[in-house]
Tab-separated table of C-alpha atoms in Angstrom:
chain	number	residue	atom	x	y	z
A	1326	UNK	CA	60.511	-5.055	-58.921
A	1327	UNK	CA	57.075	-3.601	-58.263
A	1328	UNK	CA	56.382	-6.290	-55.607
A	1329	UNK	CA	59.581	-5.323	-53.768
A	1330	UNK	CA	58.617	-1.678	-53.635
A	1331	UNK	CA	55.157	-2.590	-52.453
A	1332	UNK	CA	56.575	-4.807	-49.621
A	1333	UNK	CA	59.029	-2.053	-48.633
A	1334	UNK	CA	56.262	0.503	-48.573
A	1335	UNK	CA	54.064	-1.775	-46.433
A	1336	UNK	CA	57.031	-2.462	-44.152
A	1337	UNK	CA	57.741	1.242	-43.732
A	1338	UNK	CA	54.110	2.000	-43.045
A	1339	UNK	CA	54.050	-0.808	-40.447
A	1340	UNK	CA	57.189	0.617	-38.796
A	1341	UNK	CA	55.562	4.110	-38.599
A	1342	UNK	CA	52.411	2.538	-37.124
A	1343	UNK	CA	54.470	0.570	-34.594
A	1344	UNK	CA	56.455	3.628	-33.567
A	1345	UNK	CA	53.265	5.618	-33.085
A	1346	UNK	CA	51.850	2.786	-30.951
A	1347	UNK	CA	55.039	2.720	-28.812
A	1348	UNK	CA	55.014	6.498	-28.294
A	1349	UNK	CA	51.316	6.370	-27.362
A	1350	UNK	CA	51.884	3.503	-24.906
A	1351	UNK	CA	54.695	5.445	-23.280
A	1352	UNK	CA	52.538	8.523	-22.963
A	1353	UNK	CA	54.731	10.612	-25.254
A	1354	UNK	CA	52.600	13.253	-26.981
A	1355	UNK	CA	53.518	14.101	-30.532
A	1356	UNK	CA	52.837	17.716	-31.549
A	1357	UNK	CA	50.057	16.840	-33.968
A	1358	UNK	CA	48.359	14.580	-31.503
A	1359	UNK	CA	48.565	17.247	-28.786
A	1360	UNK	CA	46.149	19.442	-30.680
A	1361	UNK	CA	43.784	16.486	-31.141
A	1362	UNK	CA	43.911	15.712	-27.387
A	1363	UNK	CA	42.310	19.047	-26.420
A	1364	UNK	CA	45.498	21.133	-26.285
A	1365	UNK	CA	45.947	24.556	-27.800
A	1366	UNK	CA	48.879	26.993	-27.763
A	1367	UNK	CA	47.815	30.413	-26.474
A	1368	UNK	CA	49.869	33.583	-26.784
A	1369	UNK	CA	49.343	37.265	-26.109
A	1370	UNK	CA	51.534	40.360	-26.352
A	1371	UNK	CA	50.914	43.428	-24.195
A	1372	UNK	CA	51.875	46.950	-25.307
A	1373	UNK	CA	53.664	49.383	-23.053
A	1374	UNK	CA	52.603	53.032	-22.581
A	1375	UNK	CA	54.674	54.024	-25.664
A	1376	UNK	CA	52.735	51.543	-27.818
A	1377	UNK	CA	55.711	49.173	-28.154
A	1378	UNK	CA	55.591	45.450	-27.404
A	1379	UNK	CA	56.132	45.295	-23.684
A	1380	UNK	CA	55.898	41.590	-23.009
A	1381	UNK	CA	54.627	38.274	-24.189
A	1382	UNK	CA	53.172	35.083	-22.759
A	1383	UNK	CA	52.889	31.682	-24.494
A	1384	UNK	CA	51.485	28.462	-23.067
A	1385	UNK	CA	50.142	25.222	-24.473
A	1386	UNK	CA	46.950	24.548	-22.485
A	1387	UNK	CA	45.299	21.130	-22.282
A	1388	UNK	CA	41.712	20.780	-21.049
A	1389	UNK	CA	40.075	17.411	-20.422
A	1390	UNK	CA	36.963	16.379	-18.510
A	1391	UNK	CA	38.771	16.259	-15.139
A	1392	UNK	CA	41.330	19.058	-15.222
A	1393	UNK	CA	43.344	21.641	-17.133
A	1394	UNK	CA	47.077	22.338	-17.212
A	1395	UNK	CA	50.017	23.468	-19.244
A	1396	UNK	CA	51.582	20.777	-21.479
A	1397	UNK	CA	55.147	20.327	-20.123
A	1398	UNK	CA	56.323	19.050	-23.539
A	1399	UNK	CA	56.258	22.675	-24.740
A	1400	UNK	CA	58.133	25.808	-23.629
A	1401	UNK	CA	55.563	27.775	-21.648
A	1402	UNK	CA	56.928	31.189	-20.760
A	1403	UNK	CA	56.522	34.883	-19.984
A	1404	UNK	CA	59.007	37.279	-21.551
A	1405	UNK	CA	59.742	40.986	-21.047
A	1406	UNK	CA	60.628	42.875	-24.230
A	1407	UNK	CA	61.701	46.262	-22.816
A	1408	UNK	CA	64.571	46.897	-20.372
A	1409	UNK	CA	62.540	49.605	-18.695
A	1410	UNK	CA	62.339	48.299	-15.100
A	1411	UNK	CA	58.712	47.228	-15.555
A	1412	UNK	CA	58.337	43.459	-15.169
A	1413	UNK	CA	56.057	41.320	-17.276
A	1414	UNK	CA	53.938	38.805	-15.335
A	1415	UNK	CA	51.831	35.778	-16.353
A	1416	UNK	CA	48.431	34.879	-14.928
A	1417	UNK	CA	45.717	32.310	-15.638
A	1418	UNK	CA	41.973	32.558	-15.089
A	1419	UNK	CA	39.331	29.843	-15.294
A	1420	UNK	CA	35.620	30.086	-14.372
A	1421	UNK	CA	35.704	31.239	-10.785
A	1422	UNK	CA	39.500	30.963	-10.223
A	1423	UNK	CA	42.450	33.291	-10.535
A	1424	UNK	CA	46.065	32.017	-10.529
A	1425	UNK	CA	49.216	34.070	-10.386
A	1426	UNK	CA	51.436	35.710	-10.916
A	1427	UNK	CA	52.887	32.408	-12.168
A	1428	UNK	CA	56.261	34.040	-13.095
A	1429	UNK	CA	57.758	37.397	-13.789
A	1430	UNK	CA	60.432	38.476	-16.258
A	1431	UNK	CA	62.178	41.859	-16.032
A	1432	UNK	CA	64.792	41.800	-18.695
A	1433	UNK	CA	64.673	42.096	-22.463
A	1434	UNK	CA	67.801	39.978	-22.850
A	1435	UNK	CA	66.512	36.643	-21.520
A	1436	UNK	CA	64.626	33.887	-23.301
A	1437	UNK	CA	61.736	34.355	-20.862
A	1438	UNK	CA	60.821	32.704	-17.605
A	1439	UNK	CA	59.207	29.255	-17.467
A	1440	UNK	CA	55.606	29.174	-16.275
A	1441	UNK	CA	53.975	26.075	-14.848
A	1442	UNK	CA	50.273	25.683	-13.994
A	1443	UNK	CA	47.825	22.947	-13.181
A	1444	UNK	CA	44.222	23.655	-12.169
A	1445	UNK	CA	42.857	22.525	-8.833
A	1446	UNK	CA	39.240	22.697	-10.050
A	1447	UNK	CA	37.477	20.095	-12.159
A	1448	UNK	CA	35.171	20.500	-15.171
A	1449	UNK	CA	37.047	23.523	-16.581
A	1450	UNK	CA	35.016	25.147	-19.357
A	1451	UNK	CA	37.721	27.619	-20.466
A	1452	UNK	CA	41.234	28.818	-19.671
A	1453	UNK	CA	42.510	32.354	-20.267
A	1454	UNK	CA	46.243	33.107	-20.190
A	1455	UNK	CA	47.219	36.711	-19.384
A	1456	UNK	CA	50.335	38.855	-19.655
A	1457	UNK	CA	50.453	42.100	-17.664
A	1458	UNK	CA	53.015	44.859	-17.211
A	1459	UNK	CA	54.058	45.996	-13.765
A	1460	UNK	CA	52.432	44.880	-10.520
A	1461	UNK	CA	48.878	45.228	-11.812
A	1462	UNK	CA	46.772	42.173	-12.488
A	1463	UNK	CA	43.896	41.349	-14.875
A	1464	UNK	CA	40.776	43.325	-14.059
A	1465	UNK	CA	42.533	45.819	-11.835
A	1466	UNK	CA	41.920	49.508	-12.584
A	1467	UNK	CA	44.675	50.852	-14.840
A	1468	UNK	CA	46.094	47.408	-15.610
A	1469	UNK	CA	47.922	47.038	-18.916
A	1470	UNK	CA	47.248	43.425	-19.895
A	1471	UNK	CA	46.601	41.180	-22.939
A	1472	UNK	CA	45.166	37.645	-23.087
A	1473	UNK	CA	44.245	34.657	-25.141
A	1474	UNK	CA	41.545	32.078	-24.373
A	1475	UNK	CA	40.667	28.446	-25.222
A	1476	UNK	CA	37.507	26.549	-24.595
A	1477	UNK	CA	36.952	22.878	-23.613
């Protein structure tokens, strides 16, 4: 009986290993392996003038030696929390580059707007994802923004 359990266990482990090999060969990223491959989920929430959550951005950023981009296997989005007529916008900055707005959301009833980004520069040292309220952008005087950053 012990030998049967042992063979079954070895068979199950072999099946898991084979499935992992197949997924890897097909280029399918598993969530745990995404973190190991230089990917990190960034998120930031910006407060409105009343101190309430005004909007949110979330993106899974992958940086490798040649480029940086959002991992399309995850829901990367910008979402407005207040139905106040002030849109929430998403931006990305890297050393020397500014991208955006990538998308805008102006309703508190949606699930957020998809954002897509891929860098055009190589050798990216860091990526910062921003969420801003209104038509202001990161670094502009009076801008109401929040951000999160990851390093290569």
